[in-house]
């Protein structure tokens, strides 16, 4: 699944992720005296402890993390921009992901109390970045006068710059940060008032950001949102002509797109997991979070387009019709977001099989989308022209005046910084859809796959304490130094894998510890 898939599904589908790892011979650092035949669980414990300590002690800045850290010059740090040593990434794969990885390691290994400390330090870095509207933004800046400005809740605030007061849902920023904060609160027994207060403050404001009646969420919020009608999705006017997207649909709306209901960048699974964790961790408010989750599922089903294209758009207007967002984000069927919605609906059905409509909506969407994937069923277009029932969607080209080209073909578009073609997950979605017909237990990695992933993480750890990603000839971002980096996504994925293996080899995977 895409990199920013909701956190709860990340370890399950980790086998789909491809990361280039450079390895060195193991030196048995921290594991001296262990025989070569040491069971894998013991090695996993050692790597988990060593890697967590190294990342916390050497890579963290103010308790937080970037996306990429130059392995030989840890002061060179990158998110989607270059960061100085007082700046961290909240957005995944950033500090939220590391916090959750530390939490899961601490739960798997209660004999190592330092792991709780690492989780607390990362959560406190998140708390520093919390904004007054309730949630989080992409970055946090620890300088007394921040150069990345935000209307911070607990520290020096800048509340007059454009967007500084807005809580971001886009790219799952607030959803994942809140999951991290809630899980740390639970790990610490709800005894740390700073963490508990941060979680409570965020949850209260998230509750008022869901559109009453409608059930959807905007891309972000500065305060409570107004009610929207519970309309079924429909096609905008001027469909069925040969005018092309640039001219078929007007770009005149009463609201900014970020204030309208959105599914952009895989928000559906993130909302489902955020509300599910809230319900589990805070049982006294379980009814509230269950109601919010149910309302969101209702929204997802209403947002499904009618025939002949029963999938989902990226962005909807007040009439629940696909709308323009940015100048290259067209009113269209959105391949990436449709896949994410299907995962979200299957998760909702797994959580509550008494609502079969959630699974049924996925079946309807699969029947359509399986006719429009291509390249041997491995790719989907990011955008599929509305009212286009051809199976290939190849050769369609349009451009909004003043905007970027949108090209539905295998040729790369002029504007490169965007995923115009995305991996098809339809086979995996179909398999889960079929499984849930008879088995509504939580989807998880098989013991065999978990052992293989654990062995890879164990064997790839350089000096038994870190995982290296080599970027050659270019760096991880434009302008970065080529070479070896410590990537937060790799660290979080591997640490969570090790923690899962340590835990499950005492439960359902005992036979795989060899």
CSV table of N, CA and C in Angstrom, one decimal, residues 258-410:
chain,number,residue,atom,x,y,z
A,258,UNK,N,-10.2,23.1,0.6
A,258,UNK,CA,-9.7,22.5,1.8
A,258,UNK,C,-10.8,22.6,2.9
A,259,UNK,N,-11.9,23.3,2.7
A,259,UNK,CA,-13.0,23.4,3.7
A,259,UNK,C,-14.1,22.4,3.3
A,260,UNK,N,-14.0,21.7,2.1
A,260,UNK,CA,-15.0,20.8,1.7
A,260,UNK,C,-14.6,19.3,2.1
A,261,UNK,N,-15.5,18.4,2.0
A,261,UNK,CA,-15.2,17.0,2.4
A,261,UNK,C,-14.1,16.5,1.4
A,262,UNK,N,-13.1,15.8,2.0
A,262,UNK,CA,-12.0,15.3,1.2
A,262,UNK,C,-11.6,13.9,1.5
A,263,UNK,N,-11.1,13.2,0.5
A,263,UNK,CA,-10.5,11.9,0.7
A,263,UNK,C,-9.0,11.9,0.3
A,264,UNK,N,-8.5,13.1,0.0
A,264,UNK,CA,-7.1,13.3,-0.6
A,264,UNK,C,-6.1,12.6,0.3
A,265,UNK,N,-5.1,11.9,-0.5
A,265,UNK,CA,-3.9,11.3,0.2
A,265,UNK,C,-4.3,10.3,1.3
A,266,UNK,N,-5.2,9.5,1.0
A,266,UNK,CA,-5.5,8.3,1.8
A,266,UNK,C,-5.9,8.7,3.2
A,267,UNK,N,-6.8,9.6,3.3
A,267,UNK,CA,-7.3,10.1,4.6
A,267,UNK,C,-8.3,9.1,5.2
A,268,UNK,N,-9.0,8.3,4.4
A,268,UNK,CA,-10.1,7.4,4.9
A,268,UNK,C,-9.6,6.4,6.0
A,269,UNK,N,-8.5,5.7,5.7
A,269,UNK,CA,-8.1,4.7,6.6
A,269,UNK,C,-7.5,5.4,7.9
A,270,UNK,N,-6.9,6.6,7.7
A,270,UNK,CA,-6.4,7.3,8.8
A,270,UNK,C,-7.5,7.7,9.8
A,271,UNK,N,-8.6,8.2,9.3
A,271,UNK,CA,-9.7,8.6,10.2
A,271,UNK,C,-10.3,7.3,10.9
A,272,UNK,N,-10.4,6.2,10.2
A,272,UNK,CA,-11.0,5.0,10.8
A,272,UNK,C,-10.1,4.5,11.9
A,273,UNK,N,-8.8,4.5,11.7
A,273,UNK,CA,-7.9,4.1,12.8
A,273,UNK,C,-7.8,5.0,13.9
A,274,UNK,N,-7.8,6.3,13.6
A,274,UNK,CA,-7.7,7.3,14.7
A,274,UNK,C,-9.0,7.2,15.6
A,275,UNK,N,-10.1,7.0,15.1
A,275,UNK,CA,-11.4,6.9,15.9
A,275,UNK,C,-11.4,5.5,16.6
A,276,UNK,N,-10.9,4.5,15.9
A,276,UNK,CA,-10.9,3.2,16.6
A,276,UNK,C,-9.9,3.1,17.8
A,277,UNK,N,-8.8,3.7,17.7
A,277,UNK,CA,-7.9,3.8,18.8
A,277,UNK,C,-8.5,4.6,19.9
A,278,UNK,N,-9.1,5.7,19.6
A,278,UNK,CA,-9.8,6.6,20.6
A,278,UNK,C,-10.8,5.8,21.4
A,279,UNK,N,-11.6,5.0,20.6
A,279,UNK,CA,-12.7,4.2,21.3
A,279,UNK,C,-12.1,3.2,22.2
A,280,UNK,N,-11.0,2.5,21.8
A,280,UNK,CA,-10.4,1.5,22.6
A,280,UNK,C,-9.7,2.1,23.8
A,281,UNK,N,-9.0,3.2,23.7
A,281,UNK,CA,-8.1,3.7,24.7
A,281,UNK,C,-8.9,4.4,25.8
A,282,UNK,N,-10.0,5.1,25.4
A,282,UNK,CA,-10.8,5.9,26.3
A,282,UNK,C,-12.2,5.4,26.4
A,283,UNK,N,-12.4,4.2,27.1
A,283,UNK,CA,-13.7,3.6,27.0
A,283,UNK,C,-14.9,4.5,27.6
A,284,UNK,N,-14.6,5.4,28.5
A,284,UNK,CA,-15.6,6.3,29.0
A,284,UNK,C,-16.3,7.1,27.9
A,285,UNK,N,-15.5,7.3,26.8
A,285,UNK,CA,-16.1,8.1,25.7
A,285,UNK,C,-16.3,7.2,24.4
A,286,UNK,N,-16.3,5.9,24.6
A,286,UNK,CA,-16.4,5.0,23.5
A,286,UNK,C,-17.7,5.3,22.7
A,287,UNK,N,-18.8,5.6,23.3
A,287,UNK,CA,-20.0,5.9,22.5
A,287,UNK,C,-19.8,7.0,21.5
A,288,UNK,N,-19.1,8.1,21.9
A,288,UNK,CA,-18.8,9.2,21.1
A,288,UNK,C,-18.0,8.8,19.9
A,289,UNK,N,-16.9,8.0,20.1
A,289,UNK,CA,-16.1,7.7,19.0
A,289,UNK,C,-16.7,6.6,18.1
A,290,UNK,N,-17.5,5.8,18.7
A,290,UNK,CA,-18.3,4.8,17.8
A,290,UNK,C,-19.2,5.6,16.9
A,291,UNK,N,-19.9,6.6,17.5
A,291,UNK,CA,-20.8,7.4,16.7
A,291,UNK,C,-20.1,8.1,15.5
A,292,UNK,N,-19.0,8.7,15.9
A,292,UNK,CA,-18.2,9.4,14.8
A,292,UNK,C,-17.7,8.4,13.7
A,293,UNK,N,-17.3,7.2,14.2
A,293,UNK,CA,-16.8,6.2,13.2
A,293,UNK,C,-17.9,5.7,12.3
A,294,UNK,N,-19.1,5.5,12.9
A,294,UNK,CA,-20.2,5.1,12.1
A,294,UNK,C,-20.6,6.2,11.1
A,295,UNK,N,-20.7,7.4,11.6
A,295,UNK,CA,-21.0,8.5,10.7
A,295,UNK,C,-20.1,8.6,9.5
A,296,UNK,N,-18.8,8.4,9.8
A,296,UNK,CA,-17.8,8.5,8.7
A,296,UNK,C,-18.0,7.3,7.7
A,297,UNK,N,-18.3,6.1,8.2
A,297,UNK,CA,-18.6,5.1,7.3
A,297,UNK,C,-19.8,5.4,6.4
A,298,UNK,N,-20.8,6.0,7.0
A,298,UNK,CA,-22.0,6.4,6.2
A,298,UNK,C,-21.6,7.4,5.1
A,299,UNK,N,-20.7,8.3,5.5
A,299,UNK,CA,-20.2,9.3,4.5
A,299,UNK,C,-19.5,8.6,3.4
A,300,UNK,N,-18.6,7.7,3.7
A,300,UNK,CA,-17.8,7.0,2.6
A,300,UNK,C,-18.8,6.3,1.7
A,301,UNK,N,-19.8,5.6,2.2
A,301,UNK,CA,-20.8,5.0,1.3
A,301,UNK,C,-21.5,6.0,0.4
A,302,UNK,N,-21.9,7.1,1.0
A,302,UNK,CA,-22.6,8.1,0.2
A,302,UNK,C,-21.7,8.8,-0.8
A,303,UNK,N,-20.4,8.8,-0.5
A,303,UNK,CA,-19.5,9.5,-1.4
A,303,UNK,C,-19.1,8.6,-2.6
A,304,UNK,N,-19.5,7.3,-2.6
A,304,UNK,CA,-19.3,6.4,-3.7
A,304,UNK,C,-20.1,6.9,-4.9
A,305,UNK,N,-19.4,7.1,-6.1
A,305,UNK,CA,-20.1,7.6,-7.2
A,305,UNK,C,-21.1,6.5,-7.7
A,306,UNK,N,-22.2,7.0,-8.4
A,306,UNK,CA,-23.1,6.0,-9.0
A,306,UNK,C,-22.6,5.4,-10.2
A,307,UNK,N,-23.2,4.4,-10.8
A,307,UNK,CA,-22.8,3.8,-12.0
A,307,UNK,C,-22.8,4.9,-13.1
A,308,UNK,N,-21.9,4.8,-14.1
A,308,UNK,CA,-21.1,3.6,-14.4
A,308,UNK,C,-19.7,3.5,-13.7
A,309,UNK,N,-19.4,4.4,-12.8
A,309,UNK,CA,-18.1,4.5,-12.2
A,309,UNK,C,-18.2,4.5,-10.6
A,310,UNK,N,-18.6,3.4,-10.0
A,310,UNK,CA,-18.9,3.4,-8.6
A,310,UNK,C,-17.6,3.3,-7.8
A,311,UNK,N,-16.8,4.4,-7.9
A,311,UNK,CA,-15.6,4.5,-7.1
A,311,UNK,C,-15.7,5.9,-6.4
A,312,UNK,N,-14.5,6.5,-6.1
A,312,UNK,CA,-14.5,7.7,-5.3
A,312,UNK,C,-13.7,8.8,-5.9
A,313,UNK,N,-14.0,10.0,-5.6
A,313,UNK,CA,-13.3,11.2,-6.1
A,313,UNK,C,-12.3,11.6,-5.0
A,314,UNK,N,-11.4,12.5,-5.3
A,314,UNK,CA,-10.4,13.0,-4.4
A,314,UNK,C,-11.1,14.1,-3.5
A,315,UNK,N,-11.9,14.9,-4.1
A,315,UNK,CA,-12.5,16.0,-3.4
A,315,UNK,C,-13.9,16.2,-3.9
A,316,UNK,N,-14.8,16.7,-2.9
A,316,UNK,CA,-16.2,16.9,-3.2
A,316,UNK,C,-16.6,18.3,-2.8
A,317,UNK,N,-17.6,18.8,-3.6
A,317,UNK,CA,-18.1,20.2,-3.2
A,317,UNK,C,-19.3,20.0,-2.3
A,318,UNK,N,-20.0,21.1,-2.1
A,318,UNK,CA,-21.1,21.1,-1.1
A,318,UNK,C,-22.3,20.3,-1.6
A,319,UNK,N,-22.3,20.1,-2.9
A,319,UNK,CA,-23.4,19.2,-3.5
A,319,UNK,C,-23.0,17.7,-3.6
A,320,UNK,N,-21.8,17.4,-3.0
A,320,UNK,CA,-21.2,16.1,-3.0
A,320,UNK,C,-21.0,15.6,-4.5
A,321,UNK,N,-20.4,16.6,-5.3
A,321,UNK,CA,-20.0,16.3,-6.6
A,321,UNK,C,-18.5,16.5,-6.7
A,322,UNK,N,-17.8,15.6,-7.4
A,322,UNK,CA,-16.3,15.8,-7.6
A,322,UNK,C,-16.0,17.3,-8.0
A,323,UNK,N,-15.0,17.9,-7.4
A,323,UNK,CA,-14.6,19.2,-7.7
A,323,UNK,C,-13.1,19.4,-7.9
A,324,UNK,N,-12.7,20.5,-8.5
A,324,UNK,CA,-11.3,20.9,-8.6
A,324,UNK,C,-10.8,21.1,-7.2
A,325,UNK,N,-9.5,20.8,-7.0
A,325,UNK,CA,-8.8,21.2,-5.8
A,325,UNK,C,-7.7,22.1,-6.4
A,326,UNK,N,-6.4,21.7,-6.3
A,326,UNK,CA,-5.3,22.5,-6.9
A,326,UNK,C,-5.5,22.4,-8.4
A,327,UNK,N,-4.7,23.2,-9.1
A,327,UNK,CA,-4.9,23.4,-10.6
A,327,UNK,C,-4.6,22.1,-11.4
A,328,UNK,N,-4.0,21.1,-10.8
A,328,UNK,CA,-3.8,19.8,-11.5
A,328,UNK,C,-4.6,18.7,-10.9
A,329,UNK,N,-5.5,19.0,-10.0
A,329,UNK,CA,-6.3,18.0,-9.3
A,329,UNK,C,-7.7,18.1,-9.8
A,330,UNK,N,-8.1,17.3,-10.7
A,330,UNK,CA,-9.3,17.4,-11.5
A,330,UNK,C,-10.5,16.8,-10.8
A,331,UNK,N,-11.7,17.2,-11.2
A,331,UNK,CA,-12.9,16.4,-10.9
A,331,UNK,C,-12.9,15.1,-11.7
A,332,UNK,N,-12.6,14.0,-10.9
A,332,UNK,CA,-12.4,12.7,-11.6
A,332,UNK,C,-12.6,11.6,-10.6
A,333,UNK,N,-12.6,10.4,-11.1
A,333,UNK,CA,-12.4,9.2,-10.3
A,333,UNK,C,-11.0,9.2,-9.9
A,334,UNK,N,-10.7,9.0,-8.6
A,334,UNK,CA,-9.3,9.0,-8.1
A,334,UNK,C,-8.9,7.6,-7.7
A,335,UNK,N,-8.0,7.0,-8.5
A,335,UNK,CA,-7.6,5.6,-8.3
A,335,UNK,C,-7.0,5.4,-6.9
A,336,UNK,N,-6.1,6.3,-6.5
A,336,UNK,CA,-5.4,6.1,-5.2
A,336,UNK,C,-6.4,6.2,-4.1
A,337,UNK,N,-7.2,7.2,-4.0
A,337,UNK,CA,-8.1,7.4,-3.0
A,337,UNK,C,-9.2,6.4,-2.9
A,338,UNK,N,-9.6,5.9,-4.1
A,338,UNK,CA,-10.6,4.8,-4.1
A,338,UNK,C,-10.1,3.6,-3.5
A,339,UNK,N,-8.8,3.2,-3.7
A,339,UNK,CA,-8.3,2.0,-3.0
A,339,UNK,C,-8.2,2.2,-1.5
A,340,UNK,N,-7.8,3.4,-1.1
A,340,UNK,CA,-7.8,3.7,0.3
A,340,UNK,C,-9.2,3.6,1.0
A,341,UNK,N,-10.2,4.1,0.3
A,341,UNK,CA,-11.6,4.0,0.8
A,341,UNK,C,-12.0,2.6,1.0
A,342,UNK,N,-11.6,1.8,0.0
A,342,UNK,CA,-12.0,0.4,0.1
A,342,UNK,C,-11.4,-0.3,1.3
A,343,UNK,N,-10.1,0.0,1.5
A,343,UNK,CA,-9.4,-0.6,2.7
A,343,UNK,C,-10.2,-0.1,4.0
A,344,UNK,N,-10.6,1.2,4.0
A,344,UNK,CA,-11.2,1.7,5.2
A,344,UNK,C,-12.6,1.0,5.4
A,345,UNK,N,-13.3,0.8,4.3
A,345,UNK,CA,-14.6,0.2,4.4
A,345,UNK,C,-14.5,-1.3,4.9
A,346,UNK,N,-13.5,-2.0,4.4
A,346,UNK,CA,-13.3,-3.3,4.8
A,346,UNK,C,-12.9,-3.4,6.3
A,347,UNK,N,-12.1,-2.4,6.7
A,347,UNK,CA,-11.7,-2.3,8.2
A,347,UNK,C,-13.0,-2.1,9.0
A,348,UNK,N,-13.8,-1.2,8.5
A,348,UNK,CA,-15.1,-0.9,9.2
A,348,UNK,C,-16.0,-2.1,9.3
A,349,UNK,N,-16.0,-2.9,8.3
A,349,UNK,CA,-16.8,-4.1,8.3
A,349,UNK,C,-16.2,-5.2,9.2
A,350,UNK,N,-14.9,-5.3,9.2
A,350,UNK,CA,-14.2,-6.2,10.1
A,350,UNK,C,-14.5,-5.8,11.6
A,351,UNK,N,-14.5,-4.5,11.9
A,351,UNK,CA,-14.8,-4.0,13.2
A,351,UNK,C,-16.3,-4.2,13.6
A,352,UNK,N,-17.1,-4.2,12.6
A,352,UNK,CA,-18.6,-4.3,12.9
A,352,UNK,C,-19.3,-5.0,11.7
A,353,UNK,N,-19.3,-6.3,11.7
A,353,UNK,CA,-19.9,-7.1,10.6
A,353,UNK,C,-21.4,-6.9,10.6
A,354,UNK,N,-22.0,-6.2,11.6
A,354,UNK,CA,-23.5,-6.0,11.5
A,354,UNK,C,-23.8,-4.9,10.5
A,355,UNK,N,-22.8,-4.3,9.9
A,355,UNK,CA,-23.0,-3.3,8.8
A,355,UNK,C,-22.5,-3.8,7.5
A,356,UNK,N,-23.2,-4.8,6.9
A,356,UNK,CA,-22.7,-5.4,5.6
A,356,UNK,C,-22.6,-4.4,4.5
A,357,UNK,N,-23.3,-3.3,4.6
A,357,UNK,CA,-23.2,-2.3,3.5
A,357,UNK,C,-21.8,-1.8,3.2
A,358,UNK,N,-21.0,-1.8,4.3
A,358,UNK,CA,-19.6,-1.4,4.1
A,358,UNK,C,-18.8,-2.3,3.2
A,359,UNK,N,-19.0,-3.6,3.4
A,359,UNK,CA,-18.3,-4.6,2.5
A,359,UNK,C,-18.9,-4.6,1.2
A,360,UNK,N,-20.2,-4.5,1.1
A,360,UNK,CA,-20.9,-4.5,-0.2
A,360,UNK,C,-20.5,-3.4,-1.1
A,361,UNK,N,-20.2,-2.2,-0.6
A,361,UNK,CA,-19.8,-1.1,-1.4
A,361,UNK,C,-18.4,-1.4,-2.0
A,362,UNK,N,-17.6,-2.1,-1.3
A,362,UNK,CA,-16.3,-2.5,-1.9
A,362,UNK,C,-16.4,-3.5,-3.0
A,363,UNK,N,-17.4,-4.4,-2.9
A,363,UNK,CA,-17.6,-5.3,-4.0
A,363,UNK,C,-18.1,-4.6,-5.3
A,364,UNK,N,-18.9,-3.6,-5.1
A,364,UNK,CA,-19.4,-2.8,-6.3
A,364,UNK,C,-18.2,-2.1,-6.9
A,365,UNK,N,-17.4,-1.5,-6.1
A,365,UNK,CA,-16.2,-0.7,-6.6
A,365,UNK,C,-15.2,-1.6,-7.3
A,366,UNK,N,-15.0,-2.8,-6.7
A,366,UNK,CA,-14.0,-3.7,-7.3
A,366,UNK,C,-14.5,-4.1,-8.7
A,367,UNK,N,-15.8,-4.4,-8.9
A,367,UNK,CA,-16.3,-4.8,-10.2
A,367,UNK,C,-16.0,-3.8,-11.2
A,368,UNK,N,-16.0,-2.5,-10.9
A,368,UNK,CA,-15.6,-1.5,-11.8
A,368,UNK,C,-14.1,-1.3,-12.0
A,369,UNK,N,-13.4,-1.1,-10.9
A,369,UNK,CA,-12.0,-0.8,-10.9
A,369,UNK,C,-11.2,-1.9,-11.5
A,370,UNK,N,-11.6,-3.1,-11.4
A,370,UNK,CA,-10.8,-4.2,-12.0
A,370,UNK,C,-10.9,-4.2,-13.5
A,371,UNK,N,-11.7,-3.4,-14.1
A,371,UNK,CA,-11.8,-3.2,-15.5
A,371,UNK,C,-10.9,-2.1,-16.0
A,372,UNK,N,-10.4,-1.3,-15.1
A,372,UNK,CA,-9.6,-0.1,-15.6
A,372,UNK,C,-8.2,-0.1,-15.1
A,373,UNK,N,-7.8,-1.2,-14.4
A,373,UNK,CA,-6.3,-1.2,-14.1
A,373,UNK,C,-5.6,-1.8,-15.3
A,374,UNK,N,-4.3,-1.6,-15.4
A,374,UNK,CA,-3.6,-1.9,-16.7
A,374,UNK,C,-2.2,-2.3,-16.4
A,375,UNK,N,-1.4,-2.4,-17.4
A,375,UNK,CA,0.0,-2.9,-17.3
A,375,UNK,C,-0.1,-4.3,-16.5
A,376,UNK,N,-0.8,-5.2,-17.1
A,376,UNK,CA,-1.0,-6.5,-16.4
A,376,UNK,C,-1.6,-6.4,-15.0
A,377,UNK,N,-2.5,-5.5,-14.9
A,377,UNK,CA,-3.3,-5.3,-13.7
A,377,UNK,C,-2.4,-4.8,-12.5
A,378,UNK,N,-1.3,-4.1,-12.8
A,378,UNK,CA,-0.4,-3.6,-11.8
A,378,UNK,C,-0.5,-2.1,-11.5
A,379,UNK,N,-1.2,-1.4,-12.4
A,379,UNK,CA,-1.2,0.1,-12.3
A,379,UNK,C,-2.7,0.6,-12.4
A,380,UNK,N,-2.9,1.7,-11.7
A,380,UNK,CA,-4.2,2.5,-11.9
A,380,UNK,C,-3.8,3.9,-12.1
A,381,UNK,N,-4.6,4.6,-12.9
A,381,UNK,CA,-4.4,6.1,-13.1
A,381,UNK,C,-4.8,6.8,-11.8
A,382,UNK,N,-4.0,7.8,-11.5
A,382,UNK,CA,-4.4,8.6,-10.3
A,382,UNK,C,-5.8,9.3,-10.6
A,383,UNK,N,-6.0,9.7,-11.8
A,383,UNK,CA,-7.3,10.3,-12.2
A,383,UNK,C,-7.9,9.5,-13.4
A,384,UNK,N,-9.2,9.2,-13.3
A,384,UNK,CA,-9.9,8.6,-14.4
A,384,UNK,C,-11.0,9.5,-14.8
A,385,UNK,N,-11.1,9.9,-16.1
A,385,UNK,CA,-12.0,10.9,-16.6
A,385,UNK,C,-13.5,10.4,-16.2
A,386,UNK,N,-14.2,11.3,-15.7
A,386,UNK,CA,-15.6,11.0,-15.3
A,386,UNK,C,-16.4,10.7,-16.6
A,387,UNK,N,-17.3,9.7,-16.4
A,387,UNK,CA,-18.1,9.2,-17.5
A,387,UNK,C,-17.3,8.5,-18.6
A,388,UNK,N,-16.1,8.0,-18.3
A,388,UNK,CA,-15.3,7.3,-19.2
A,388,UNK,C,-15.3,5.8,-18.9
A,389,UNK,N,-16.0,5.0,-19.7
A,389,UNK,CA,-16.1,3.6,-19.4
A,389,UNK,C,-15.2,2.7,-20.2
A,390,UNK,N,-14.3,3.3,-20.9
A,390,UNK,CA,-13.3,2.5,-21.6
A,390,UNK,C,-12.4,1.8,-20.6
A,391,UNK,N,-11.9,0.7,-21.0
A,391,UNK,CA,-11.1,-0.1,-20.0
A,391,UNK,C,-9.7,0.4,-19.8
A,392,UNK,N,-9.1,1.2,-20.7
A,392,UNK,CA,-7.7,1.6,-20.7
A,392,UNK,C,-7.4,3.0,-20.2
A,393,UNK,N,-8.3,3.9,-20.5
A,393,UNK,CA,-8.0,5.3,-20.1
A,393,UNK,C,-6.7,5.8,-20.6
A,394,UNK,N,-6.2,5.3,-21.7
A,394,UNK,CA,-4.9,5.7,-22.3
A,394,UNK,C,-5.2,6.8,-23.3
A,395,UNK,N,-4.3,7.8,-23.3
A,395,UNK,CA,-4.3,8.8,-24.4
A,395,UNK,C,-5.1,10.0,-24.0
A,396,UNK,N,-5.8,10.0,-22.9
A,396,UNK,CA,-6.6,11.2,-22.5
A,396,UNK,C,-5.6,12.3,-22.0
A,397,UNK,N,-5.7,13.5,-22.5
A,397,UNK,CA,-4.8,14.5,-22.1
A,397,UNK,C,-5.6,15.8,-21.9
A,398,UNK,N,-5.3,16.5,-20.9
A,398,UNK,CA,-6.0,17.9,-20.7
A,398,UNK,C,-5.1,18.7,-19.9
A,399,UNK,N,-5.4,20.0,-19.8
A,399,UNK,CA,-4.7,20.9,-18.9
A,399,UNK,C,-5.6,22.0,-18.6
A,400,UNK,N,-5.7,22.3,-17.3
A,400,UNK,CA,-6.4,23.5,-16.8
A,400,UNK,C,-5.6,24.7,-17.2
A,401,UNK,N,-6.2,25.7,-17.7
A,401,UNK,CA,-5.4,26.9,-18.0
A,401,UNK,C,-4.6,27.4,-16.8
A,402,UNK,N,-3.3,27.6,-17.0
A,402,UNK,CA,-2.5,28.1,-15.9
A,402,UNK,C,-2.0,27.0,-15.0
A,403,UNK,N,-2.5,25.7,-15.3
A,403,UNK,CA,-2.1,24.6,-14.4
A,403,UNK,C,-1.2,23.6,-15.0
A,404,UNK,N,-1.1,22.5,-14.5
A,404,UNK,CA,-0.2,21.5,-14.9
A,404,UNK,C,-0.9,20.5,-15.8
A,405,UNK,N,-0.2,19.8,-16.7
A,405,UNK,CA,-0.8,18.8,-17.6
A,405,UNK,C,-1.2,17.6,-16.8
A,406,UNK,N,-2.3,17.0,-17.1
A,406,UNK,CA,-2.8,15.8,-16.6
A,406,UNK,C,-2.8,14.8,-17.7
A,407,UNK,N,-2.1,13.7,-17.6
A,407,UNK,CA,-2.0,12.8,-18.7
A,407,UNK,C,-2.4,11.4,-18.3
A,408,UNK,N,-3.4,10.8,-18.9
A,408,UNK,CA,-3.8,9.5,-18.6
A,408,UNK,C,-3.1,8.5,-19.6
A,409,UNK,N,-1.8,8.2,-19.4
A,409,UNK,CA,-1.1,7.4,-20.2
A,409,UNK,C,0.1,6.9,-19.5
A,410,UNK,N,0.8,6.0,-20.1
A,410,UNK,CA,2.1,5.5,-19.4
A,410,UNK,C,3.2,6.5,-19.6
